[in-house]
mmCIF file of C-alpha atoms and ligand atoms in Angstrom:
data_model
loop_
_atom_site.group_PDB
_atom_site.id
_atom_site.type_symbol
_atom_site.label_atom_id
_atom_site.label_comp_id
_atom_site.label_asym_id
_atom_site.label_seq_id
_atom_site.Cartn_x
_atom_site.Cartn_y
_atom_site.Cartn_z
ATOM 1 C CA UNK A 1 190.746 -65.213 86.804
ATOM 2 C CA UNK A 2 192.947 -66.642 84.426
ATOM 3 C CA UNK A 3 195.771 -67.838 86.611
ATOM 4 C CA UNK A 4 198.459 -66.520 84.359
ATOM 5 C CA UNK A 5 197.331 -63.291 84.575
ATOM 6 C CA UNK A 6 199.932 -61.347 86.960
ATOM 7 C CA UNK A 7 202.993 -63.065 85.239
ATOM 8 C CA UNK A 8 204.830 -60.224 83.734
ATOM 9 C CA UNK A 9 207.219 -62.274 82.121
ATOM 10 C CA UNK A 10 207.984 -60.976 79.008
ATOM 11 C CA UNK A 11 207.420 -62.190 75.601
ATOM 12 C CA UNK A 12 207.027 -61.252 71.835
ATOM 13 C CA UNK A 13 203.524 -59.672 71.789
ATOM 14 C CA UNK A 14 203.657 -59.361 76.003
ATOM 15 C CA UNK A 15 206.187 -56.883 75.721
ATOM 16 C CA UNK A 16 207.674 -55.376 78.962
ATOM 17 C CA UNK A 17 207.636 -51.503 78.742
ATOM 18 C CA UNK A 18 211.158 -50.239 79.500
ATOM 19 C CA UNK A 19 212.417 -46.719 79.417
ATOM 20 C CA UNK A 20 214.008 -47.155 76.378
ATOM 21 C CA UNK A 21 210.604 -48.841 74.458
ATOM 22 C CA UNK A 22 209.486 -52.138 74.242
ATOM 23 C CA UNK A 23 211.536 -55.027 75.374
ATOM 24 C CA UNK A 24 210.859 -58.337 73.658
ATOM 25 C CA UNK A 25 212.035 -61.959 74.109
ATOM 26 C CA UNK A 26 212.083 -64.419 71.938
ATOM 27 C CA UNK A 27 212.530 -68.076 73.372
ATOM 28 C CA UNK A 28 214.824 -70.034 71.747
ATOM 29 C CA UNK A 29 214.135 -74.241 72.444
ATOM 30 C CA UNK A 30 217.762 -75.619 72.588
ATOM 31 C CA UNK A 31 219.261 -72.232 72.458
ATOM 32 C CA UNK A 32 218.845 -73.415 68.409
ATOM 33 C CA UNK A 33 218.784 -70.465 65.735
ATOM 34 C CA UNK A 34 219.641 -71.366 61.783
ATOM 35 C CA UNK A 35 221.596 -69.069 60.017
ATOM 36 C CA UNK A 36 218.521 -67.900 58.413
ATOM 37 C CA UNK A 37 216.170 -66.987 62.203
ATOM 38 C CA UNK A 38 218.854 -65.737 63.224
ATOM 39 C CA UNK A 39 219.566 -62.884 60.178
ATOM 40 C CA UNK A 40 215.686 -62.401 60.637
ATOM 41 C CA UNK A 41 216.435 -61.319 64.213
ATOM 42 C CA UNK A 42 219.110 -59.013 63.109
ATOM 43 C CA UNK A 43 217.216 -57.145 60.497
ATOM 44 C CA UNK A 44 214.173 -57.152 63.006
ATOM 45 C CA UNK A 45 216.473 -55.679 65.450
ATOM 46 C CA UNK A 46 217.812 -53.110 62.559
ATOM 47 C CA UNK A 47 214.645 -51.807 61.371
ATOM 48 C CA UNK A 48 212.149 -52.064 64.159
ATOM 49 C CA UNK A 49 214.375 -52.024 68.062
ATOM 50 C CA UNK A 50 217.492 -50.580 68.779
ATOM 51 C CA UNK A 51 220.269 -52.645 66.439
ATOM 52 C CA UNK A 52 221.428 -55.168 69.386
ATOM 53 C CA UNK A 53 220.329 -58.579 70.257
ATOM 54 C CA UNK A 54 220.882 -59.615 73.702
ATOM 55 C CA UNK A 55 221.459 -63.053 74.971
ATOM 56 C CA UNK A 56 219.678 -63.940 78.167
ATOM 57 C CA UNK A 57 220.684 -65.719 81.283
ATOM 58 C CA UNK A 58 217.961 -68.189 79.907
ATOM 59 C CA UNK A 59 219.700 -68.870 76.089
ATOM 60 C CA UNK A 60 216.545 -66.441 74.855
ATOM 61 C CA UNK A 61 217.529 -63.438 72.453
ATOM 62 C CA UNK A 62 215.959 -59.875 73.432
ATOM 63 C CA UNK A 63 215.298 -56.652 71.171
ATOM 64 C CA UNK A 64 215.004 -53.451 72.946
ATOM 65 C CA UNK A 65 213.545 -49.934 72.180
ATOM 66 C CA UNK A 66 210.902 -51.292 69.650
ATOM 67 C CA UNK A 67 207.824 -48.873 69.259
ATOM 68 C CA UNK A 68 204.533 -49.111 69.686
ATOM 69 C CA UNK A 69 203.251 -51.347 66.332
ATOM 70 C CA UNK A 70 207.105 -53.444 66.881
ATOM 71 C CA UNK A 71 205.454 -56.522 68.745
ATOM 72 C CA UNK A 72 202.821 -57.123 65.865
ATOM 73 C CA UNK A 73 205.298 -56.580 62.804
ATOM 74 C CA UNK A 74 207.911 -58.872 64.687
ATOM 75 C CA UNK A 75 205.465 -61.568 65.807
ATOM 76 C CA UNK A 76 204.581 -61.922 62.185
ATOM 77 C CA UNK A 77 208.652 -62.142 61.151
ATOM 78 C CA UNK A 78 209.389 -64.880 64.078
ATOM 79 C CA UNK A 79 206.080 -66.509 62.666
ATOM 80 C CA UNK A 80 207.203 -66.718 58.661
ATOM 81 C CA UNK A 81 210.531 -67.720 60.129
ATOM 82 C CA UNK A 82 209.090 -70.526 62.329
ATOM 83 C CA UNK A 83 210.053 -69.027 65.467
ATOM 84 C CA UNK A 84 207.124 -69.017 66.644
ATOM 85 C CA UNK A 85 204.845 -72.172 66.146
ATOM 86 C CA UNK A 86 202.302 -71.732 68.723
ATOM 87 C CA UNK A 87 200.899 -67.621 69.817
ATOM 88 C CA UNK A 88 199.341 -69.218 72.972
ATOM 89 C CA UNK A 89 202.492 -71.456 74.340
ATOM 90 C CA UNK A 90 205.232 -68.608 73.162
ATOM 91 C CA UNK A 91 206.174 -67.526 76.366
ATOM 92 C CA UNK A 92 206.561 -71.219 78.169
ATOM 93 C CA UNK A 93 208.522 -73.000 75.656
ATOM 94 C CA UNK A 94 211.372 -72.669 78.432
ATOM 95 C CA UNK A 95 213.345 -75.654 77.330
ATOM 96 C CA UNK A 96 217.308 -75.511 77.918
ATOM 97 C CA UNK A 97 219.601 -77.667 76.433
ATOM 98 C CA UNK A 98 223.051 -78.521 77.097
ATOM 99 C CA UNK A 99 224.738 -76.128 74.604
ATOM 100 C CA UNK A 100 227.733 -78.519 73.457
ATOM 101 C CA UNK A 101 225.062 -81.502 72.832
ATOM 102 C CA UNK A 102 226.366 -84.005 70.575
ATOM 103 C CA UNK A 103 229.568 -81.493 69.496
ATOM 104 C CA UNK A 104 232.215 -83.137 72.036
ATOM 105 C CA UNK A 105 233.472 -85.756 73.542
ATOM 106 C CA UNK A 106 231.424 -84.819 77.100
ATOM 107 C CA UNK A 107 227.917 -85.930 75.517
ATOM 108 C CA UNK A 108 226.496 -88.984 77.042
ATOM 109 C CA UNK A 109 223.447 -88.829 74.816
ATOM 110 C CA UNK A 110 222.317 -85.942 72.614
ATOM 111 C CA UNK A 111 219.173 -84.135 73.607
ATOM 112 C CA UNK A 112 218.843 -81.878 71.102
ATOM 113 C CA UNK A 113 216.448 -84.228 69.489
ATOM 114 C CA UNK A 114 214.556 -84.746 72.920
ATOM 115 C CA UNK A 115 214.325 -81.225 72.555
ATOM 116 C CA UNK A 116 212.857 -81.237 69.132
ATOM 117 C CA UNK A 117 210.097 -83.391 70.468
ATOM 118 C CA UNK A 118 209.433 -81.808 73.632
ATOM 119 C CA UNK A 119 209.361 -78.464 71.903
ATOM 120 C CA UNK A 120 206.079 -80.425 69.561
ATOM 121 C CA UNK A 121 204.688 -81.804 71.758
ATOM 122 C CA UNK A 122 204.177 -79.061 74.492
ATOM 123 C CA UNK A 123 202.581 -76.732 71.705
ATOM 124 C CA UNK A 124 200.304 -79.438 71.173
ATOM 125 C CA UNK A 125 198.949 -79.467 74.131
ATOM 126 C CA UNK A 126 196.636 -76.101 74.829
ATOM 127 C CA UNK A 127 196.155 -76.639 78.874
ATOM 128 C CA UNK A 128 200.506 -75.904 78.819
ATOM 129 C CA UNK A 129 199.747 -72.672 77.680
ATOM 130 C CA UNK A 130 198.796 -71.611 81.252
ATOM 131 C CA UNK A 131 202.332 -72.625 82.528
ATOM 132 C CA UNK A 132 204.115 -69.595 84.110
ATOM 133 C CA UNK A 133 206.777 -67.760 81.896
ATOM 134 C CA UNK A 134 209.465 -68.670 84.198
ATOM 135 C CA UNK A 135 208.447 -72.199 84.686
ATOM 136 C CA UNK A 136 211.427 -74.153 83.218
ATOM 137 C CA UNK A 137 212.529 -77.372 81.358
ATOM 138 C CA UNK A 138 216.459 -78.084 81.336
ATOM 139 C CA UNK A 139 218.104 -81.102 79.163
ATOM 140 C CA UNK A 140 221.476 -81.979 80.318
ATOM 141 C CA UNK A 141 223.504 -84.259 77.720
ATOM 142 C CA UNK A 142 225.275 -85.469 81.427
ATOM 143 C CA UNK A 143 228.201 -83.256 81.755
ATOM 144 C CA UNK A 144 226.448 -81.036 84.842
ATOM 145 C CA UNK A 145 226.685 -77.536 83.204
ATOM 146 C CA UNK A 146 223.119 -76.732 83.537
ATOM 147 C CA UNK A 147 222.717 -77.987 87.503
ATOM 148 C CA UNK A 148 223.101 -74.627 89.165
ATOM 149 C CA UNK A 149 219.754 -73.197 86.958
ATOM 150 C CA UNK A 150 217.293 -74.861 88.796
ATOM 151 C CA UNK A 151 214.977 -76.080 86.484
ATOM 152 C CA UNK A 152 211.350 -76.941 87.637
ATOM 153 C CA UNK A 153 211.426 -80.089 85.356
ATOM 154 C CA UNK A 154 214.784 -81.630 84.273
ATOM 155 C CA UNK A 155 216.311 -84.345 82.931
ATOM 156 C CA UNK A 156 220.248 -85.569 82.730
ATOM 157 C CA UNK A 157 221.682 -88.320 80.970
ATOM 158 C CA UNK A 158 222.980 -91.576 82.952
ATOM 159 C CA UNK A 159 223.967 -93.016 80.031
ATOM 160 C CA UNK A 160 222.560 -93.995 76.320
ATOM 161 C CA UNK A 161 219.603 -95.690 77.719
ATOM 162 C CA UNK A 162 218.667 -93.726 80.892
ATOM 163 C CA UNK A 163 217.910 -90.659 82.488
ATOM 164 C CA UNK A 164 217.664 -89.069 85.911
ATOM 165 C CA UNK A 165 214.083 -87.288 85.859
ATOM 166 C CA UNK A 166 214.211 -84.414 88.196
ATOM 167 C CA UNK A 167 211.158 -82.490 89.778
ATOM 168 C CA UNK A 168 212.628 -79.849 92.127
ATOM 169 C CA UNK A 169 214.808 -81.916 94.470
ATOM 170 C CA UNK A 170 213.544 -85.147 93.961
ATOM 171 C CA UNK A 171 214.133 -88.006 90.644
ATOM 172 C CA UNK A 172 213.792 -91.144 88.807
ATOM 173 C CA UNK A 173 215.191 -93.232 86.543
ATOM 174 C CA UNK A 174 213.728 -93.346 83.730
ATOM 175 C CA UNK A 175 214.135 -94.647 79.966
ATOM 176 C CA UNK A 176 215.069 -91.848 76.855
ATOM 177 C CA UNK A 177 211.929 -92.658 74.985
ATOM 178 C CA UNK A 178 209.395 -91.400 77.921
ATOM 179 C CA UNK A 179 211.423 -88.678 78.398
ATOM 180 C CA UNK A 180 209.117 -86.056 76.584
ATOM 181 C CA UNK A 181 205.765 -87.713 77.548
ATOM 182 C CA UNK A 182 206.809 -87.564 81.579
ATOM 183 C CA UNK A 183 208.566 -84.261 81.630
ATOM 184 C CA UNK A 184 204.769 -82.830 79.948
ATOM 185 C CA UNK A 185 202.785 -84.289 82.497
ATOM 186 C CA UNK A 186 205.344 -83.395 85.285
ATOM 187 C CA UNK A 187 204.372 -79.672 84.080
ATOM 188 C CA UNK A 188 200.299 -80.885 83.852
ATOM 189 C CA UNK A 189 200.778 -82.195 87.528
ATOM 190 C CA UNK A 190 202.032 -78.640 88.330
ATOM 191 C CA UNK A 191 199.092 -76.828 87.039
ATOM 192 C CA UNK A 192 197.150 -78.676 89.006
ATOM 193 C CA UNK A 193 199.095 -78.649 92.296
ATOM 194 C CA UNK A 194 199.971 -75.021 92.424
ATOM 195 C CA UNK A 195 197.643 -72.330 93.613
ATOM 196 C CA UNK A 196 199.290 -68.674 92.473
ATOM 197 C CA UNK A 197 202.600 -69.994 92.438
ATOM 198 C CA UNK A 198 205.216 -69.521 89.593
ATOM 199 C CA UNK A 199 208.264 -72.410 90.092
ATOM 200 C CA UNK A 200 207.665 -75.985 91.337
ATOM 201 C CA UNK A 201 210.133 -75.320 94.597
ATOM 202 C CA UNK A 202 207.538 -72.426 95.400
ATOM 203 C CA UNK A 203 204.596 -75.023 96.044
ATOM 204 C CA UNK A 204 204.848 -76.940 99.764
ATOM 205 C CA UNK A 205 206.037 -80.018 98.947
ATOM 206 C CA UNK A 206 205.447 -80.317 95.046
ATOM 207 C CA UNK A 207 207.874 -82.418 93.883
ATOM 208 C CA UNK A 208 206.774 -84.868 96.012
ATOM 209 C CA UNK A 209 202.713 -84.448 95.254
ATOM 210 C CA UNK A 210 204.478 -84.269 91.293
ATOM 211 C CA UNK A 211 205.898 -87.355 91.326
ATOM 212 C CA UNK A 212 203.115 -89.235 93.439
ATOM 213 C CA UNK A 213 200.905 -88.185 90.652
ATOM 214 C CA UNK A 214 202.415 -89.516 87.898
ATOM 215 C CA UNK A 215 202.725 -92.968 89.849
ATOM 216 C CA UNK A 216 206.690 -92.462 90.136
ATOM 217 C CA UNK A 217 208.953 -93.734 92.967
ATOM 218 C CA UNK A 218 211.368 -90.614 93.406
ATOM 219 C CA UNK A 219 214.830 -90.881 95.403
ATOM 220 C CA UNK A 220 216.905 -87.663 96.573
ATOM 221 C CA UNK A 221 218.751 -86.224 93.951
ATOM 222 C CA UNK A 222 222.190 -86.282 94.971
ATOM 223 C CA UNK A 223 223.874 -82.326 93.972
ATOM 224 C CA UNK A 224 225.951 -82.256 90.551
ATOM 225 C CA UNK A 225 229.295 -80.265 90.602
ATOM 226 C CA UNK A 226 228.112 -77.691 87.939
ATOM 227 C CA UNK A 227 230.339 -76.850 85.009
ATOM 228 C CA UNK A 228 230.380 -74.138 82.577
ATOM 229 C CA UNK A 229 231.818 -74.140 79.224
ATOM 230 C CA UNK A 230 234.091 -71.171 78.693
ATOM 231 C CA UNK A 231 235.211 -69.580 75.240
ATOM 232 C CA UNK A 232 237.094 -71.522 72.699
ATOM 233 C CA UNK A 233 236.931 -74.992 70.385
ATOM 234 C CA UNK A 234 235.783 -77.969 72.132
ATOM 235 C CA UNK A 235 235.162 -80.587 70.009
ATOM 236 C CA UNK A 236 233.828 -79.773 66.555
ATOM 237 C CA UNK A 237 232.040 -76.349 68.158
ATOM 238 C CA UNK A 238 233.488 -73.011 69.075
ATOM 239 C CA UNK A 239 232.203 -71.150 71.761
ATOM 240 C CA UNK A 240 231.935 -67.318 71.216
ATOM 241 C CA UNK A 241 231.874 -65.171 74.109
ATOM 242 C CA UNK A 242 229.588 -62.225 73.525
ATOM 243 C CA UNK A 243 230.520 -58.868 75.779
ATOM 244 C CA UNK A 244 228.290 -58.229 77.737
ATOM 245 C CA UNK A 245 225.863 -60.729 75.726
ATOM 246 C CA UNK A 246 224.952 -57.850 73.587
ATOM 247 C CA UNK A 247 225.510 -58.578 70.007
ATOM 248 C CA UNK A 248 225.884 -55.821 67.266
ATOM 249 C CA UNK A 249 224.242 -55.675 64.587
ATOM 250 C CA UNK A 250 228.013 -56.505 62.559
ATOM 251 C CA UNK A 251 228.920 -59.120 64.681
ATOM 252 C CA UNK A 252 225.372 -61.051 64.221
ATOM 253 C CA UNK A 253 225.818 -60.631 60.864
ATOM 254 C CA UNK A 254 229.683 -62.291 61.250
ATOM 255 C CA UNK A 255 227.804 -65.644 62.686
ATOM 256 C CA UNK A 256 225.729 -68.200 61.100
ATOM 257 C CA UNK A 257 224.015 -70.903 62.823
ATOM 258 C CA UNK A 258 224.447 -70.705 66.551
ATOM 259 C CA UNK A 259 223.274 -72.379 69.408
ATOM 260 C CA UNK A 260 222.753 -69.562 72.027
ATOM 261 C CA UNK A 261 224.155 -70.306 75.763
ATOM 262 C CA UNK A 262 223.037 -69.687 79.556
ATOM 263 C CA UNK A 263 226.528 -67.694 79.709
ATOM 264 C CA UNK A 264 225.724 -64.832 76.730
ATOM 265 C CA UNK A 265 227.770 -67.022 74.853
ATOM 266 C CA UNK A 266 226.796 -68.544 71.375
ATOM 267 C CA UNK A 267 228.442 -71.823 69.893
ATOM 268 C CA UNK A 268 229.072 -71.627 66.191
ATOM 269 C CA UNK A 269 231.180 -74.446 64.308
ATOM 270 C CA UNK A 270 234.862 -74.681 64.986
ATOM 271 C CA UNK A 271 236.859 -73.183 61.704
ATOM 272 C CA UNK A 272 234.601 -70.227 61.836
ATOM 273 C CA UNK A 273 236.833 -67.313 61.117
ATOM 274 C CA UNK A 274 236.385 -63.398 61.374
ATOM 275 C CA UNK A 275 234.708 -63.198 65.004
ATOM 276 C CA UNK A 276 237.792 -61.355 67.060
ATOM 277 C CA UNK A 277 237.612 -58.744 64.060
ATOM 278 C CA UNK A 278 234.263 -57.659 64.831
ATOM 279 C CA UNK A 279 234.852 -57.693 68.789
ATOM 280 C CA UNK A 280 233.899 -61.079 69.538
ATOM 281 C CA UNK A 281 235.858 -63.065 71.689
ATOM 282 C CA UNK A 282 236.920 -66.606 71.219
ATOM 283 C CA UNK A 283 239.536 -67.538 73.638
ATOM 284 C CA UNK A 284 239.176 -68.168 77.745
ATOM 285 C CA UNK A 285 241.705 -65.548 78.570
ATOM 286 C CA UNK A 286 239.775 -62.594 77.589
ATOM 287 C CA UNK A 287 238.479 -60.307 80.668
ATOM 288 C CA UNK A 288 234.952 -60.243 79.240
ATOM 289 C CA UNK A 289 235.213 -63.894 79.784
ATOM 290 C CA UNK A 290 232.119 -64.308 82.569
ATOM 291 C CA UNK A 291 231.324 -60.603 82.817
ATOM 292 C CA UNK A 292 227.851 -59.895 82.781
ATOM 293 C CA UNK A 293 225.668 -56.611 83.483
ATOM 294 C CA UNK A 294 222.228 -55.631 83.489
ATOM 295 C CA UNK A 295 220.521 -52.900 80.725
ATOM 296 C CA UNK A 296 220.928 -50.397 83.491
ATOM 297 C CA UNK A 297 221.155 -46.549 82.391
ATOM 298 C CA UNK A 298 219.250 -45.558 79.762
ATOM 299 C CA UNK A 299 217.204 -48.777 79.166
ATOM 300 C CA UNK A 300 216.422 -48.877 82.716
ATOM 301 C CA UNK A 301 214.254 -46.331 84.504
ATOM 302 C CA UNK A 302 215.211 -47.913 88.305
ATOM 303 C CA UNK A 303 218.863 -47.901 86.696
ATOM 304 C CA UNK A 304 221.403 -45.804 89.475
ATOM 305 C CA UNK A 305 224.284 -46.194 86.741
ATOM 306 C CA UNK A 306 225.379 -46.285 83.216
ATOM 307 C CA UNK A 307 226.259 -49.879 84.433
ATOM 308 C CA UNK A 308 227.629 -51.274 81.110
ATOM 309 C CA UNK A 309 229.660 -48.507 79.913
ATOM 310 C CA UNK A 310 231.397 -49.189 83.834
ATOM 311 C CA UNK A 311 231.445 -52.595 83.453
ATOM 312 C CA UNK A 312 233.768 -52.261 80.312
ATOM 313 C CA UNK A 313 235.708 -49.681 82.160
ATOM 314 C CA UNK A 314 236.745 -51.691 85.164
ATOM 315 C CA UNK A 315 237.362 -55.144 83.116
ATOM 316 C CA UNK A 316 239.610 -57.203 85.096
ATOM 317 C CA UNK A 317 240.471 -60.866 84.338
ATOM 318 C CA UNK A 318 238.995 -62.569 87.704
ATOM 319 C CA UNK A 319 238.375 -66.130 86.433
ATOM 320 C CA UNK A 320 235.557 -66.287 87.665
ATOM 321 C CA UNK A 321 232.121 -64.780 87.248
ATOM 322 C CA UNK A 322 231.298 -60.990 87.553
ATOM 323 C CA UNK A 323 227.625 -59.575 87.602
ATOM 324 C CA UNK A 324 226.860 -55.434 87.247
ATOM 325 C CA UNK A 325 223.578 -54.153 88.690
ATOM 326 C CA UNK A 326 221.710 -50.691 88.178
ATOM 327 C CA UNK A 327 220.145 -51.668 91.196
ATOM 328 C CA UNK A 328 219.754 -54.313 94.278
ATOM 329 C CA UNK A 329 216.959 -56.307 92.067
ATOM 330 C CA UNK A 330 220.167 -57.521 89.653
ATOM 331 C CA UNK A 331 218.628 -58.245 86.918
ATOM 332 C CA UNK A 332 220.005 -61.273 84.465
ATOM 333 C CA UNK A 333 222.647 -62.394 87.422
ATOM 334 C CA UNK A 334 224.147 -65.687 86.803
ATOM 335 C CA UNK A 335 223.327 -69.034 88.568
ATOM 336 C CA UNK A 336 225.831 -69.870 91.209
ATOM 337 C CA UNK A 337 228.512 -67.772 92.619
ATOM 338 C CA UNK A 338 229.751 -64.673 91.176
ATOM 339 C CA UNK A 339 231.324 -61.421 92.215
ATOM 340 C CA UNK A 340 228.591 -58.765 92.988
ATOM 341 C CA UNK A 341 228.975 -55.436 91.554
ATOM 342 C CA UNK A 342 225.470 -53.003 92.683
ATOM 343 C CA UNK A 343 224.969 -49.546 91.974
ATOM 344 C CA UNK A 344 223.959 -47.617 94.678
ATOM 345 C CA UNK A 345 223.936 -43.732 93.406
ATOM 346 C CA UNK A 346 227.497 -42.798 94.610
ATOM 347 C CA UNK A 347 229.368 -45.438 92.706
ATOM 348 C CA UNK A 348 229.202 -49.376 93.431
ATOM 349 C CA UNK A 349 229.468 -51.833 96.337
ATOM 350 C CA UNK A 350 231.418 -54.875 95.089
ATOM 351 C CA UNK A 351 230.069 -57.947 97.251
ATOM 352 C CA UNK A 352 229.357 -55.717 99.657
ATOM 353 C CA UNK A 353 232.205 -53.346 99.941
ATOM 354 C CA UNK A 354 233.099 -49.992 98.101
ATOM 355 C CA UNK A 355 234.397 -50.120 94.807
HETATM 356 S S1 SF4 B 401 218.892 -54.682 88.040
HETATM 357 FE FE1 SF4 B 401 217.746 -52.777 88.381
HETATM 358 S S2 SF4 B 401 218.711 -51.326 86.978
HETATM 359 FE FE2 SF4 B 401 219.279 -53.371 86.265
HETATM 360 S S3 SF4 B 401 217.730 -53.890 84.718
HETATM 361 FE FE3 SF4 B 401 217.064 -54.726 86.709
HETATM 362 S S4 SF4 B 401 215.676 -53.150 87.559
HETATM 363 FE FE4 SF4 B 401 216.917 -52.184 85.931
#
């Protein structure tokens, strides 16, 4: 038995059946979209889903409520587009990236062209292809803002010459240039290690078997403080908060080249004008700031409540982070702490209490 088979994680032609039609995801290396993928993602969303693209808790883009023969016609778009350079790996190439890379004055190095590479070179390696769809690869430029997702395989810059490696809990120093080549066979070390497992910290003691494979000395890896970057111009980038990380079909046509975030946020050049018209939202003081929500009712047939329309209803500026639930799985919750809103058939508990 193929031991991927099981792994429901969606993808473009693995589609995940939800009430509303198919759900598909498309990963996005780097969070990186042209102007040009991305337009091809809004007319695919137009004419064969539902209109909206949603940004994921994982920088990936969704289209919901395509039809039966939607996977095959939008394979071959995100194909022609070069969105999708490799059928067998498209549902591993999990590989965040610190979204502000190289855009302010917080970069220690810039990995989006580490990214580049290790985006290559894992499609060019076939036995990757049996990684788990949640099996992840995170990039941090040094600033800390993507500690708190837990990748499986991570790196963070020291400085312009070195790294910190990270395998679950343990790492290594190690130089830039064998960043790509270690963090692949990291993931081949995994393959061979695991048994059903889907995540490195699932496996009794992996990082340790990991790192003893690839003939590295690891240390504890000390915890980060994690940051998150919140709406408005850092740098030469603006970030764009998304509500509810659902974009329309008028405001993805009001962007151009974005880099998509872990907070359903999307950072477009600073200077960009037009975005508040269409309802997106590119100061930190706005209430959607940090609000997310699960498809709940209709997309979702476990779905207790309409949870986005509520979600919308009940904005309040917290200052922190908010996460709606149709149900107790919660769906697309944040990393880290955040206020928990569940449905639970006669309105909502709110970290526990009534709403
Ligand atoms: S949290 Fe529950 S209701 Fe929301 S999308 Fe997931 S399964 Fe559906």
């Amino acid at each position: 038995m193929a031991r991927t088979e099981g792994d429901r994680c969606p993808g473009v032609l693995a589609v995940h059946q939800a009430a509303d039609g198919g759900l598909a995801r498309v990963r996005l290396p780097g969070g990186r979209l042209t102007a040009a993928q991305l337009d091809v993602l809004r007319v695919a969303a137009a004419e064969l889903g539902d209109g909206r693209l949603e940004l994921t808790s994982r920088a990936n883009i969704q289209l919901r409520g395509l039809a039966a023969d939607g996977p095959r016609e939008l394979s071959d778009r995100l194909y022609a587009a070069d969105l999708l350079p490799s059928i067998a790996h498209e549902r591993v190439r999990n590989i965040m990236a610190s979204p502000l890379s190289g855009l302010d004055g917080e970069t220690r190095y810039d990995v989006m062209p580490v990214v580049a590479a290790l985006d290559e070179a894992l499609c060019d390696r076939p036995v990757l292809a049996e990684l788990p769809g949640r099996f992840l690869f995170a990039l941090d430029d040094g600033r800390g803002d993507l500690a708190e997702l837990q990748a499986d395989v991570a790196v963070r810059a020291l400085d312009e010459r070195t790294a910190l490696l990270s395998v679950g809990d343990l790492g290594v120093r190690v130089g830039w240039s064998t960043v790509p080549e270690l963090m692949l066979a990291a993931a081949e070390a995994f393959l061979r290690v695991r048994e059903q497992e889907w995540r490195v910290a699932e496996v009794a003691g992996g990082a340790g078997r990991i790192l003893e494979s690839l003939g590295l000395r690891s240390v504890d890896v000390a915890p980060v403080e994690s940051t998150r970057v919140v709406a408005g111009v850092h740098g030469t980038a603006l970030v764009v908060t998304v509500p509810l990380g659902s974009l329309t079909q008028e405001q993805a046509a009001a962007l151009g080249e974005v880099r998509v975030t872990p907070w359903r946020s999307v950072v477009v050049p600073a200077g960009t004008r037009g975005l508040e018209e269409v309802g997106l939202v590119t100061t930190p003081d706005s209430p959607w700031e940090g609000v997310t929500a699960c498809a709940g009712r209709p997309g979702c047939a476990k779905a207790l409540a309409d949870v986005r329309t509520d979600a919308a209803k009940h904005l309040i500026p917290r200052g922190g982070r908010v996460h709606w639930s149709g149900c107790e799985r919660r769906c697309g919750k944040p990393a880290g702490e955040f206020v928990d809103v569940v449905a639970v058939g006669d309105g909502y508990l709110v970290d526990g209490e009534r709403l």
